[in-house]
Coordinates of C-alpha atoms and ligand atoms in Angstrom, one line a residue:
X239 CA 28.0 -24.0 -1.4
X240 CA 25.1 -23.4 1.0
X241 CA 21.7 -22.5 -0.6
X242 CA 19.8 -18.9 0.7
X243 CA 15.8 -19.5 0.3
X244 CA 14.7 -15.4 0.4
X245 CA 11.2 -14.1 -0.2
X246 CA 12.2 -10.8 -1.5
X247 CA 14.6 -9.7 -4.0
X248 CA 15.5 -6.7 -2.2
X249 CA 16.7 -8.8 0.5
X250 CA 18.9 -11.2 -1.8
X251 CA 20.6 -7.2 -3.1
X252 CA 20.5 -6.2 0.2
X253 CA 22.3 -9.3 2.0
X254 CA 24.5 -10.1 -1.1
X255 CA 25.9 -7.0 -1.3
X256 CA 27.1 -6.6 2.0
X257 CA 28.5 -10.5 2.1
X258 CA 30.7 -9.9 -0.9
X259 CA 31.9 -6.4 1.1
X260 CA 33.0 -8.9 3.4
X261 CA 35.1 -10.8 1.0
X262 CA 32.2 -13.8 1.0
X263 CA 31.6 -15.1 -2.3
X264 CA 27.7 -14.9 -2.4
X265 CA 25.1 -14.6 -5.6
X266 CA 21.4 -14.4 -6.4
X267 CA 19.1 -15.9 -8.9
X268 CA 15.9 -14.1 -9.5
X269 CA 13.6 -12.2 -11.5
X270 CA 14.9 -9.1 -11.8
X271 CA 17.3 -10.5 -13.8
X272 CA 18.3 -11.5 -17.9
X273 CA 18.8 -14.9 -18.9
X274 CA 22.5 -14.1 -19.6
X275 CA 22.8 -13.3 -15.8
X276 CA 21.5 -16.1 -14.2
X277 CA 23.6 -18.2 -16.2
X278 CA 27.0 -16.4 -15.0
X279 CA 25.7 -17.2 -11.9
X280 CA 24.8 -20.7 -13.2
X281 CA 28.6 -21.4 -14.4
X282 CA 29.5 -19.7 -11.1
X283 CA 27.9 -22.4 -8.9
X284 CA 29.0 -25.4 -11.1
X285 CA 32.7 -24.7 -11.2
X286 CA 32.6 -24.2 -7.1
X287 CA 33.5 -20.9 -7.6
X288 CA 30.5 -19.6 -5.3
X289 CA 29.9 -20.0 -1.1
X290 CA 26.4 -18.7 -1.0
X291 CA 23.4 -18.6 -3.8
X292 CA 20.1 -17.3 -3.1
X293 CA 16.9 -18.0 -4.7
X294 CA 13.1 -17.1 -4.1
X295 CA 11.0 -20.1 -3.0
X296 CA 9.3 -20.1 -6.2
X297 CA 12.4 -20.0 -8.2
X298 CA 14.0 -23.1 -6.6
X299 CA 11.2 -25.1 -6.8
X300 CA 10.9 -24.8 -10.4
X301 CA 12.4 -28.1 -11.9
X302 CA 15.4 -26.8 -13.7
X303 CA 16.4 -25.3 -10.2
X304 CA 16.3 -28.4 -9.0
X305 CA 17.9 -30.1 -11.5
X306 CA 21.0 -27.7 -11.3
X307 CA 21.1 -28.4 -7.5
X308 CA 21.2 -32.4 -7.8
X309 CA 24.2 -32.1 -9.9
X310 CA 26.6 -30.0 -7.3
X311 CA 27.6 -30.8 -4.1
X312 CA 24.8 -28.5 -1.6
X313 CA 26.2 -28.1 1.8
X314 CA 23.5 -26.7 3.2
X315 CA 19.7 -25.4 2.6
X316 CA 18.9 -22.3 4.7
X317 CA 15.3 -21.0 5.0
X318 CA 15.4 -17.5 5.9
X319 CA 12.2 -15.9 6.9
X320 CA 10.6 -19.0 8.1
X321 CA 7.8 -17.7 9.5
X322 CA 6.6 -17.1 5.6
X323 CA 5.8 -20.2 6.1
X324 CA 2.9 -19.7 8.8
X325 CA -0.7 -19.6 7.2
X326 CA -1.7 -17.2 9.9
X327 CA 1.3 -15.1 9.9
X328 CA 1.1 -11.7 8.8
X329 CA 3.9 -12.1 5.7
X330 CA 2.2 -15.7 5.0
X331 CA 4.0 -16.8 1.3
X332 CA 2.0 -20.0 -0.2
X333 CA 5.2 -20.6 -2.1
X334 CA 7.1 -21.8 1.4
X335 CA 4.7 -24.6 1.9
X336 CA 6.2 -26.2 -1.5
X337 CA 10.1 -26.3 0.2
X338 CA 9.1 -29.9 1.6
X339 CA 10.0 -31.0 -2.1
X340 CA 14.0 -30.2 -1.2
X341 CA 13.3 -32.7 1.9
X342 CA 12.0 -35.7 -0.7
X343 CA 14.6 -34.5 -3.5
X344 CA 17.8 -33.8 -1.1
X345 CA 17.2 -35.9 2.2
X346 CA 20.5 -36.1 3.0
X347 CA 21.4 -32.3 2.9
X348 CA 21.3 -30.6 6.4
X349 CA 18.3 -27.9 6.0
X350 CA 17.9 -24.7 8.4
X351 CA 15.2 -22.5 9.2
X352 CA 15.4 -19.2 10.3
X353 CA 13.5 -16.0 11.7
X354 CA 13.6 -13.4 13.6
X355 CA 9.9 -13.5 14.7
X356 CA 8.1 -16.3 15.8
X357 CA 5.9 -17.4 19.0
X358 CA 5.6 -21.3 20.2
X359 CA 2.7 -21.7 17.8
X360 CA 4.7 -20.3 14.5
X361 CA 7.9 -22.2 15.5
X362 CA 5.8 -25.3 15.8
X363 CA 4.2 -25.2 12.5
X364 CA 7.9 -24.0 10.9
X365 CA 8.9 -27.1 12.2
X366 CA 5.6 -29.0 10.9
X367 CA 5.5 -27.8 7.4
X368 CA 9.1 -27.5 6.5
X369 CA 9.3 -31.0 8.0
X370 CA 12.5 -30.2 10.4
X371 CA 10.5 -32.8 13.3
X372 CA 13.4 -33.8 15.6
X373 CA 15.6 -30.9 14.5
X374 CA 17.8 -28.9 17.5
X375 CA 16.0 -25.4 18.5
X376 CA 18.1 -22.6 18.9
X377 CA 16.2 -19.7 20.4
X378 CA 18.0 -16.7 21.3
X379 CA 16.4 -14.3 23.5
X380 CA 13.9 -11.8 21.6
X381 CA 15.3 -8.6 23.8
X382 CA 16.2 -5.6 21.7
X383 CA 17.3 -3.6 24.6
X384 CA 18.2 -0.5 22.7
X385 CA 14.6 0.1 21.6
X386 CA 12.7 2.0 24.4
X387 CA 9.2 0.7 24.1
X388 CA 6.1 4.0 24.3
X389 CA 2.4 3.7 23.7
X390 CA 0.1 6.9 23.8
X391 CA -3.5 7.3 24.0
X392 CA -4.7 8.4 20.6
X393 CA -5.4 12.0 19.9
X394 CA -4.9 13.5 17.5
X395 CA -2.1 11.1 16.1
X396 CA -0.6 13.0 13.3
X397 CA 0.3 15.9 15.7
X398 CA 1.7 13.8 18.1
X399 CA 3.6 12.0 15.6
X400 CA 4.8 15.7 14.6
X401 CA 5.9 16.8 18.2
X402 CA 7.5 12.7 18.8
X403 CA 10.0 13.8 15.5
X404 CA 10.6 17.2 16.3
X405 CA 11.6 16.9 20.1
X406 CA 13.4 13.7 19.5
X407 CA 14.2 12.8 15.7
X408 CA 15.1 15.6 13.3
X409 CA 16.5 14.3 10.9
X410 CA 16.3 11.1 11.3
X411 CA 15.7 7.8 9.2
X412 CA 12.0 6.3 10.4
X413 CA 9.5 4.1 9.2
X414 CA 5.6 5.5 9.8
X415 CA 3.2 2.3 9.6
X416 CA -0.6 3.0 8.9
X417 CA -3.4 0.7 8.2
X418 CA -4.7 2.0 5.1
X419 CA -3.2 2.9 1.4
X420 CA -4.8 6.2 1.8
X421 CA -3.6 7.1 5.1
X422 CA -0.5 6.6 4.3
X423 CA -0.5 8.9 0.9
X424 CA -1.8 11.6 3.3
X425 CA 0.5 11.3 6.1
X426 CA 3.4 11.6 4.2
X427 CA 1.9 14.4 2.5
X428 CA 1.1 16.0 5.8
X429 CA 4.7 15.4 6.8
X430 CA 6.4 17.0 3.5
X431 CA 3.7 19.6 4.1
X432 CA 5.4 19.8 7.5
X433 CA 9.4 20.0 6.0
X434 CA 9.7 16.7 7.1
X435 CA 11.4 14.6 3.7
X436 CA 8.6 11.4 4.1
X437 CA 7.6 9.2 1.5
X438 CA 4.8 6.8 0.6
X439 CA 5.5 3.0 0.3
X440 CA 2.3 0.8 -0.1
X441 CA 1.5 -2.0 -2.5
X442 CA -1.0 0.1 -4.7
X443 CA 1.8 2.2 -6.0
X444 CA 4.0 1.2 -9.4
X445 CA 6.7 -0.3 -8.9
X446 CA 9.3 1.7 -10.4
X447 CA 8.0 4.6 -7.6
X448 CA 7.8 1.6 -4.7
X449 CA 11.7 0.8 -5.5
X450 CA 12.6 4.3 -6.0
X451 CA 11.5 5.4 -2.2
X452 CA 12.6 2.1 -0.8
X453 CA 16.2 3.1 -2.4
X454 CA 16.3 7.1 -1.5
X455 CA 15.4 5.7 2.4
X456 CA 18.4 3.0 2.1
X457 CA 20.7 5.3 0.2
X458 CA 19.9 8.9 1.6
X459 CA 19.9 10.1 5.0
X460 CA 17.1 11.4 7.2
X461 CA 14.7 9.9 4.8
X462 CA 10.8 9.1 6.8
X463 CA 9.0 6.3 4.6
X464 CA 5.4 5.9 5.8
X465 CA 3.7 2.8 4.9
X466 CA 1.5 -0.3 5.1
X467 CA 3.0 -3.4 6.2
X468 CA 3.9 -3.8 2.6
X469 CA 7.3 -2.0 3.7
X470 CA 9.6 -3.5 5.5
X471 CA 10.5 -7.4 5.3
X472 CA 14.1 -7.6 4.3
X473 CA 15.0 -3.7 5.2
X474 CA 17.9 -4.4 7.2
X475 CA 19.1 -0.8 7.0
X476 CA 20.8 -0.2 10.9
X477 CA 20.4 3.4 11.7
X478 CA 16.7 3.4 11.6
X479 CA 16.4 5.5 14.5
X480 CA 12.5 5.1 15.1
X481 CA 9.5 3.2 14.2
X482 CA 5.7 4.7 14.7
X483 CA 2.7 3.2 14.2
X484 CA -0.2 5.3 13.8
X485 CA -2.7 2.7 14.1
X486 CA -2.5 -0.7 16.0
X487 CA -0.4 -3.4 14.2
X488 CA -2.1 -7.1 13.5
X489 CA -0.8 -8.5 16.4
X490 CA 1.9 -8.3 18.6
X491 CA 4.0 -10.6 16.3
X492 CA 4.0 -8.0 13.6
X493 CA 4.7 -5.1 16.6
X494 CA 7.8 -6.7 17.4
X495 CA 8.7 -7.8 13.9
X496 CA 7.9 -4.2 12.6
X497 CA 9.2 -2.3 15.6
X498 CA 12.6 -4.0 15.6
X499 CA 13.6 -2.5 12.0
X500 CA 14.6 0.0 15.1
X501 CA 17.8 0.4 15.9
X502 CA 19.4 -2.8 14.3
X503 CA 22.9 -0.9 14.4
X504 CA 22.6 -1.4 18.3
X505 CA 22.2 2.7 18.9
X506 CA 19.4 3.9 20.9
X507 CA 16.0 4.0 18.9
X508 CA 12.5 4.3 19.8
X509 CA 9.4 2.5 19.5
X510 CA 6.1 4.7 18.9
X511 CA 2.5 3.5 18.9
X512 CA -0.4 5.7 19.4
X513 CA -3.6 3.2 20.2
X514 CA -7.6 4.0 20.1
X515 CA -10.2 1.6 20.9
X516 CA -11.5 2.6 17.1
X517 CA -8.6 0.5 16.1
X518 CA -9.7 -2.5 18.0
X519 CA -13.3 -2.3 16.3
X520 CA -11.6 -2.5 12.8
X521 CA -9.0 -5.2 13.3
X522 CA -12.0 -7.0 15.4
X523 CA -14.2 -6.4 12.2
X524 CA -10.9 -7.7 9.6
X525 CA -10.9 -11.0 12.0
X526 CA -14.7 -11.9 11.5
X527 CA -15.3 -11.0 8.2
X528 CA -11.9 -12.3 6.9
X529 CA -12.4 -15.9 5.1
X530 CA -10.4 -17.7 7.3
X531 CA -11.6 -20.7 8.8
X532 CA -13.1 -20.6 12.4
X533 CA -9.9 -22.1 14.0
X534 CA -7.7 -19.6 12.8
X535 CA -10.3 -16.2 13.1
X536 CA -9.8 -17.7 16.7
X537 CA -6.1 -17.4 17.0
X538 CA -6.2 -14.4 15.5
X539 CA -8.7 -12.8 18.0
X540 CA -6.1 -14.2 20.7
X541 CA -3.5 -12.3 19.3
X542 CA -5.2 -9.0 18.7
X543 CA -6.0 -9.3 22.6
X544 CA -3.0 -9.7 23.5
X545 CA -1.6 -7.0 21.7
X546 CA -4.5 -4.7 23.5
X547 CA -3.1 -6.2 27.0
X548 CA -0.2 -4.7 25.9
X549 CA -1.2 -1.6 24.9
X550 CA -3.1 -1.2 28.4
X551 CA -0.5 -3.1 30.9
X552 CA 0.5 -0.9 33.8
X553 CA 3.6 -3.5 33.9
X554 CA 6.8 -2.9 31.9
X555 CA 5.7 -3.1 28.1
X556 CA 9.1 -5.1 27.4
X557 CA 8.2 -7.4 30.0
X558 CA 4.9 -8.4 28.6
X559 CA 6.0 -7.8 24.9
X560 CA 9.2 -10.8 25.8
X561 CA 6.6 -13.0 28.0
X562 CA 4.7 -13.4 25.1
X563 CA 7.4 -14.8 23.1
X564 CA 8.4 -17.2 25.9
X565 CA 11.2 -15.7 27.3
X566 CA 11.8 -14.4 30.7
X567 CA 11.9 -10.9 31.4
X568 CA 12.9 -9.1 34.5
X569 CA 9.8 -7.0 36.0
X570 CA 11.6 -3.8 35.1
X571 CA 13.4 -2.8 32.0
X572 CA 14.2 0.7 32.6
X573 CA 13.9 1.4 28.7
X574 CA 10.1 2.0 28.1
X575 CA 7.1 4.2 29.2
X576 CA 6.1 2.7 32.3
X577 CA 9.3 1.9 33.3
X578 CA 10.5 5.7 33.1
X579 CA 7.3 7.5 33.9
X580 CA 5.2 5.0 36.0
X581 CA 1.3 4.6 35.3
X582 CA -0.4 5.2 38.6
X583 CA -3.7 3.2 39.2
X584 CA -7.2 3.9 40.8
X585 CA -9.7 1.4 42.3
X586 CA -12.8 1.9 40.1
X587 CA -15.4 -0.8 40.7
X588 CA -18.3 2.0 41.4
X589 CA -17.1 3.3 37.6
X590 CA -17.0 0.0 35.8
X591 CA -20.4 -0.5 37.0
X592 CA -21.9 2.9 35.9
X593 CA -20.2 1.9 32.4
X594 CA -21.2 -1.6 32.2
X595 CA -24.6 -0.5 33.3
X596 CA -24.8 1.9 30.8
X597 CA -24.2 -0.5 28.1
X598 CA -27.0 -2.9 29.6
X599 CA -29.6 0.3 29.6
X600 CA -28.8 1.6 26.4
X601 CA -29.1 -1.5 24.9
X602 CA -25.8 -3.2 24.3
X603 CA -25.8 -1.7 20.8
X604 CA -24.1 1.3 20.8
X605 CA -19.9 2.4 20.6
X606 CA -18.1 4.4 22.9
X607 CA -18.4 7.7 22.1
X608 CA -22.5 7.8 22.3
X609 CA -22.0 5.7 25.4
X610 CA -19.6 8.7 27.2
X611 CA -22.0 11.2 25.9
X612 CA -24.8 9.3 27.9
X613 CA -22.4 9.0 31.2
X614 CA -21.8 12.4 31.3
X615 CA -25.0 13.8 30.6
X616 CA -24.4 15.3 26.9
X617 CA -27.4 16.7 25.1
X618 CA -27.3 16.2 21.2
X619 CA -29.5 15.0 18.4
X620 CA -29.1 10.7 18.6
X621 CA -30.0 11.1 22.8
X622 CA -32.6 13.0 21.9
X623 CA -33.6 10.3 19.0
X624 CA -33.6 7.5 21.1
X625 CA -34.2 8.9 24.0
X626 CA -31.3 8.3 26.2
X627 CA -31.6 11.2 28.2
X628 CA -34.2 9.0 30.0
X629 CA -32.3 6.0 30.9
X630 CA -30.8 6.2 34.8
X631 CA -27.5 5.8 33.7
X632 CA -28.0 9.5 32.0
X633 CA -25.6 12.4 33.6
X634 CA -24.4 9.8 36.1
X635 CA -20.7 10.1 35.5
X636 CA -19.8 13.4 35.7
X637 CA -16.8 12.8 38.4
X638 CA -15.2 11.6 34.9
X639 CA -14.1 14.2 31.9
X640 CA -15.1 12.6 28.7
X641 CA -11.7 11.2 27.7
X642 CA -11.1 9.7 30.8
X643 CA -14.5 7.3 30.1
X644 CA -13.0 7.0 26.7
X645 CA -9.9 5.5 29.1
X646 CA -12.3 3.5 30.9
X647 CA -13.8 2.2 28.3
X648 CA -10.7 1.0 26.5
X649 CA -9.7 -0.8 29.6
X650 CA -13.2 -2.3 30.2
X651 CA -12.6 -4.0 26.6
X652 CA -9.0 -4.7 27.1
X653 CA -9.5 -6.4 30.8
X654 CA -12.6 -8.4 28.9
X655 CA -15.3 -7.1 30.7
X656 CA -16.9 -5.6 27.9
X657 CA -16.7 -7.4 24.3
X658 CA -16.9 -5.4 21.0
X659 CA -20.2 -6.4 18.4
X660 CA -18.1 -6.9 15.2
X661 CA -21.1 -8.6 13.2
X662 CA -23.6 -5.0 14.0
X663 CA -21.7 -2.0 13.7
X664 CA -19.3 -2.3 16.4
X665 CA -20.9 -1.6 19.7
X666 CA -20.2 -2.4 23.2
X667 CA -21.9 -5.4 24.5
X668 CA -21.9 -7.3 27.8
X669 CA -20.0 -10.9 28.1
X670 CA -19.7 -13.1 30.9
X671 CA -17.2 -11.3 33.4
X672 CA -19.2 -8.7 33.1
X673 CA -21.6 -10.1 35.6
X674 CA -18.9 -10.2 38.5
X675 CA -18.7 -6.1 38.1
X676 CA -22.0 -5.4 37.9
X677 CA -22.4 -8.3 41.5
X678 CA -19.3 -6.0 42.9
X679 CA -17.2 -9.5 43.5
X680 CA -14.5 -7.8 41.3
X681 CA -12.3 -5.7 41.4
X682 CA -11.3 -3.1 38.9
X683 CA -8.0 -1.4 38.8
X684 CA -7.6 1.6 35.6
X685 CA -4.3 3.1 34.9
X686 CA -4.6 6.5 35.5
X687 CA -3.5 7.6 32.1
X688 CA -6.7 9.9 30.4
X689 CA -5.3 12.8 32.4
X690 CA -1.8 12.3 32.3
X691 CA 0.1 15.6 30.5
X692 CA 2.2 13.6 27.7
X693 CA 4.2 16.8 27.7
X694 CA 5.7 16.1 30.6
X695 CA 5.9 12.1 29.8
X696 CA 7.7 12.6 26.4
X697 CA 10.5 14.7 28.3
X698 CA 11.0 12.3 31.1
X699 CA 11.9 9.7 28.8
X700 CA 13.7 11.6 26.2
X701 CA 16.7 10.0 24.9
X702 CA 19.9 12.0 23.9
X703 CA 19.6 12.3 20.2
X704 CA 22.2 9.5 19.1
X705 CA 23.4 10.5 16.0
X706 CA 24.8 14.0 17.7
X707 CA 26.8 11.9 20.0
X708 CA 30.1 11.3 18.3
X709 CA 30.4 14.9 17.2
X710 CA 30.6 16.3 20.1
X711 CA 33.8 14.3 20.5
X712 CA 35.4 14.9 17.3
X713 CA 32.7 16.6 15.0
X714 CA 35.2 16.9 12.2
X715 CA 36.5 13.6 11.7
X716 CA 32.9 12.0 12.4
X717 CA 31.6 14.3 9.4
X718 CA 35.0 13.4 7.8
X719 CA 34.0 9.8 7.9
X720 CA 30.8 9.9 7.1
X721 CA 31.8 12.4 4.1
X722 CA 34.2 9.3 2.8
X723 CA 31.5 6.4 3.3
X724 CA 28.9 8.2 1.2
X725 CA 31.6 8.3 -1.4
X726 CA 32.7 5.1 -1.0
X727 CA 28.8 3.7 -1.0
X728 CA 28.3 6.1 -4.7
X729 CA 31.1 4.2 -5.9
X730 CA 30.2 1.0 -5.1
X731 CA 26.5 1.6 -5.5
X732 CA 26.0 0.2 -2.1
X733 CA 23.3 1.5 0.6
X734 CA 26.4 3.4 2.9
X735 CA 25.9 1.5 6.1
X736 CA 27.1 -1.5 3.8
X737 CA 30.3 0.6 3.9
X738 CA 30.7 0.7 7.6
X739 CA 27.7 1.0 10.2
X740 CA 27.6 4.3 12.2
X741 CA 28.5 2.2 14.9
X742 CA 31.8 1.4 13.4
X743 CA 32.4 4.7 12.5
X744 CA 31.4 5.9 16.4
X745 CA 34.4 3.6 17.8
X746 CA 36.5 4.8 14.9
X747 CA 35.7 8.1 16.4
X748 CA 36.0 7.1 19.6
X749 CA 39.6 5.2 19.8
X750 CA 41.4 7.1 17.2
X751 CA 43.0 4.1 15.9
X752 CA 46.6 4.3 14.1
X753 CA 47.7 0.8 12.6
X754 CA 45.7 -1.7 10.4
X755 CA 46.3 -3.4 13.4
X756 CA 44.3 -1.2 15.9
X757 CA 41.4 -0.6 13.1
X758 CA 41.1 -3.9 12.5
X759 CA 40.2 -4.9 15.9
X760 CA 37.2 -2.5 15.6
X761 CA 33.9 -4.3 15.1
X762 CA 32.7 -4.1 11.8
X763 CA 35.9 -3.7 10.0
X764 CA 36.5 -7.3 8.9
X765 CA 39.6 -8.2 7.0
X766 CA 38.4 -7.6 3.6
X767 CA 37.2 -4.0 4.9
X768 CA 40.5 -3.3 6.3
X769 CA 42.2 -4.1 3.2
X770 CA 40.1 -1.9 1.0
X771 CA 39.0 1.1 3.2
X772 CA 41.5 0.8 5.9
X773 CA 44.4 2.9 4.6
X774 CA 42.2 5.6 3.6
X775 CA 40.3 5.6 7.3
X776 CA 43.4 5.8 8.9
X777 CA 44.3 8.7 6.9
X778 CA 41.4 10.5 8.0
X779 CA 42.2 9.5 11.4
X780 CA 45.7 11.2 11.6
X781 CA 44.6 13.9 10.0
X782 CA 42.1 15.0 12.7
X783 CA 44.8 13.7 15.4
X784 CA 47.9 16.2 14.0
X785 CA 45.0 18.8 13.7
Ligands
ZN38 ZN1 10.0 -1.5 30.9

């Protein structure tokens, strides 16, 4: 019997339920359960009768747990979500750091550590705390090419979220990430409010209501659950067709981490991030005032700049995404916004001065938004106040419109030629490359992107919708099918895509199979599948066939 370490119960549910649909014979301990349960499962693992348990970290390390293990034969200990165990990881759980006790208690019982997430610094404190020094690596590559990779310039996000679903996912299942609690609770109102079916998933909610939308999203179709980063870990549900962020993620970690819910069922899905320098003053303000020690506030502000290279590369976004991670990306992936719509640049050395010099006049103490009014020579109340229709810099960048200096701007702080004051109130301040700009020994390349029409960018990169796809083949039996799994998952009480993924029931679709034989080469229908749902797919089958 190999032994599961899982931070989240839903998880355990989640990956034990589709095991034992596979004819595996897996169990959970944990919480959510009576003491008359856990001790089936109990009598279950000591009479061999079990391949896999799972248990939450806190659950194993309690001494009974530990007991019970010492007295039957453990193949294996496997970690899963290893990264938990990173203290500056963005799903850090304090009870991971207490799994060195199986090393002391169990030495000589193989242990495993897995994620799905994790740069050279995480993997090398995995392998430091859970004490795995000398252990093999096995590092797959981190590309999930299905997932087409788009960043916009923040205006107005809600409505572009809006036209993103409409034009490309109606009807879809998506996840919405937002910083706050309370932009969450009003986006997915906005969305209802919008006939879109969205619901609200952050850890200020009961939860009874927290389960209950996580279950209509796994269960349901089409569901949209918009939510904090609370949401999320352990949702292996496969046709998650898109994920959005509304505001900037942590770091590019929790980007990839959070974007590749997407698409898990290998079906085309998108990635959606709309990205405002305002976002870079909060998560800049989180970092200093956050009680971290000095080392880590320092990592952290690596991170968040390298998630705002990202968001500003005029290079293939999967390229710099996988380069972060280590691996090695061709220049071009073909699958992501400045792949399919290339961002044209503009030499603007004369531009970044007349910003940079606008900062130095006006004191290094303002944001952006006062800053642009000053460049382009706007009139209102606080130029008045402090007299900034005075300074030289005043009216001198009118060539500009005022959201292409907002561009500017953004690039300034992402290229590191401006820095952000997070100890005052967030204002613009000079730093030392600044100097090289203002000496004119540097040059300064901007993506032209302010102006770009995102009408025109959304359509270029539109992909077919890929849930219509199989119909048009066979619309009856792929209805016919999916009419049958929903049935199948009621009956079992099983999320459907436990059932079969669509991307079974697309190559069901697809080759018309009509022996056990031929269905059971298809992937996804393993042999305890076949045994139970076969007959009753194949019946379907030459239904539509004869029809
Ligand atoms: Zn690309």
């Amino acid at each position: 019997m190999g032994v599961v370490v899982s931070p989240l119960i839903a998880l355990m549910q989640d990956q034990v339920g589709a095991l034992r649909q596979n004819g595996i014979r897996a169990a959970f301990v944990n919480s959510s359960m009576t003491g008359n349960e856990v001790w089936q499962v109990i009598l279950q693992a000591q009479g061999g009768e079990l391949d896999l348990l799972y248990m939450a970290p806190e659950r194993i390390l309690m001494e009974s747990s530990l007991d019970l293990l010492s007295r039957i034969p453990v193949a294996l200990f496997a970690i899963d979500e290893a990264h938990c165990v990173s203290q500056w990881g963005h799903d850090f759980r304090p009870d991971y750091l207490g799994l060195t006790a199986l090393v002391d208690r169990f030495p000589g019982i193989p242990r495993l550590a897995l994620t799905a997430t994790a740069d050279a610094p995480t993997r090398s404190e995995i392998v430091k705390r859970l004490r795995l020094e000398g252990a093999r690596q096995f590092i797959a590559g981190f590309d999930r090419p299905n997932i087409c990779y788009r960043v916009t310039v923040k205006d107005n996000p809600r409505q572009q979220l809006k036209k993103f679903l409409e034009s490309e996912h109606v009807g879809d299942a998506g996840i919405v990430y937002c910083l706050s609690r309370a932009k969450v609770e009003e986006t997915a109102a906005w969305l209802v409010g919008h006939g879109f079916k969205a619901l609200p998933y952050h850890a200020g909610l009961n939860n009874a209501l927290r389960r209950q939308n996580q279950e209509r999203f796994l269960f349901e179709s089409g569901i949209i659950v918009v939510a904090t980063i609370a949401f999320g870990m352990g949702i292996d549900k496969p046709d998650v067709r898109f994920v959005a962020h509304l505001d900037l993620p942590k770091s590019l970690e929790a980007y990839y981490q959070e974007t590749g819910r997407a698409g898990r069922d290998g079906l085309p899905a998108n990635a959606f991030l709309t990205y405002g320098l305002e976002d870079v003053v909060i998560l800049r303000k989180f970092i200093e005032q956050s009680q971290a020690e000095e080392r880590i506030k320092l990592i952290e502000k690596r991170k968040l700049e390298s998630l705002i290279g990202f968001c500003e590369t005029v290079d293939c976004r999967r390229r710099v995404l996988l380069s972060y991670f280590g691996d090695n990306p061709p220049p071009t992936c073909n699958n992501c916004d400045t792949c399919l719509d290339p961002v044209a640049t503009w030499e603007g050395l004369v531009v970044a001065q007349k910003a940079l010099s606008c900062v130095f006049r006006t004191g290094q103490i303002f944001g952006m938004v006062h800053l642009v009014d000053v460049l382009t020579g706007k009139k209102n109340e606080k130029i008045t106040r402090f007299g900034h229709h005075k300074v030289s810099t005043f009216g001198i960048g009118k060539e500009l419109t005022a959201s292409q200096w907002r561009s500017v701007f953004r690039q300034l702080v992402a290229g590191g030629y401006l820095e952000v004051d997070v100890e005052g109130h967030g204002g613009l301040r000079l730093c030392e490359s600044s100097r090289a700009v203002l000496r004119g020994e540097q040059v300064v390349y901007f993506r032209r992107d302010a102006d770009a029409p995102r009408e025109r960018k959304s359509k270029a990169i539109r992909t077919p919708s890929p849930v219509s796809s199989p119909a048009t083949e066979s619309p009856g039996l792929w209805e016919a099918l999916r009419a049958m799994r929903l049935e199948l998952a009621k009956e079992h009480a099983l999320p459907p895509y436990i059932i079969f993924h669509d991307a079974t029931l697309r190559e069901i679709v697809s080759t018309m199979p009509t022996t056990l034989e031929e269905l059971g080469k298809i992937h996804g229908v393993g042999t305890r599948k076949l045994k139970n749902y076969g007959a009753q797919v194949l019946q379907l089958v030459m239904a539509f066939r004869v029809g």
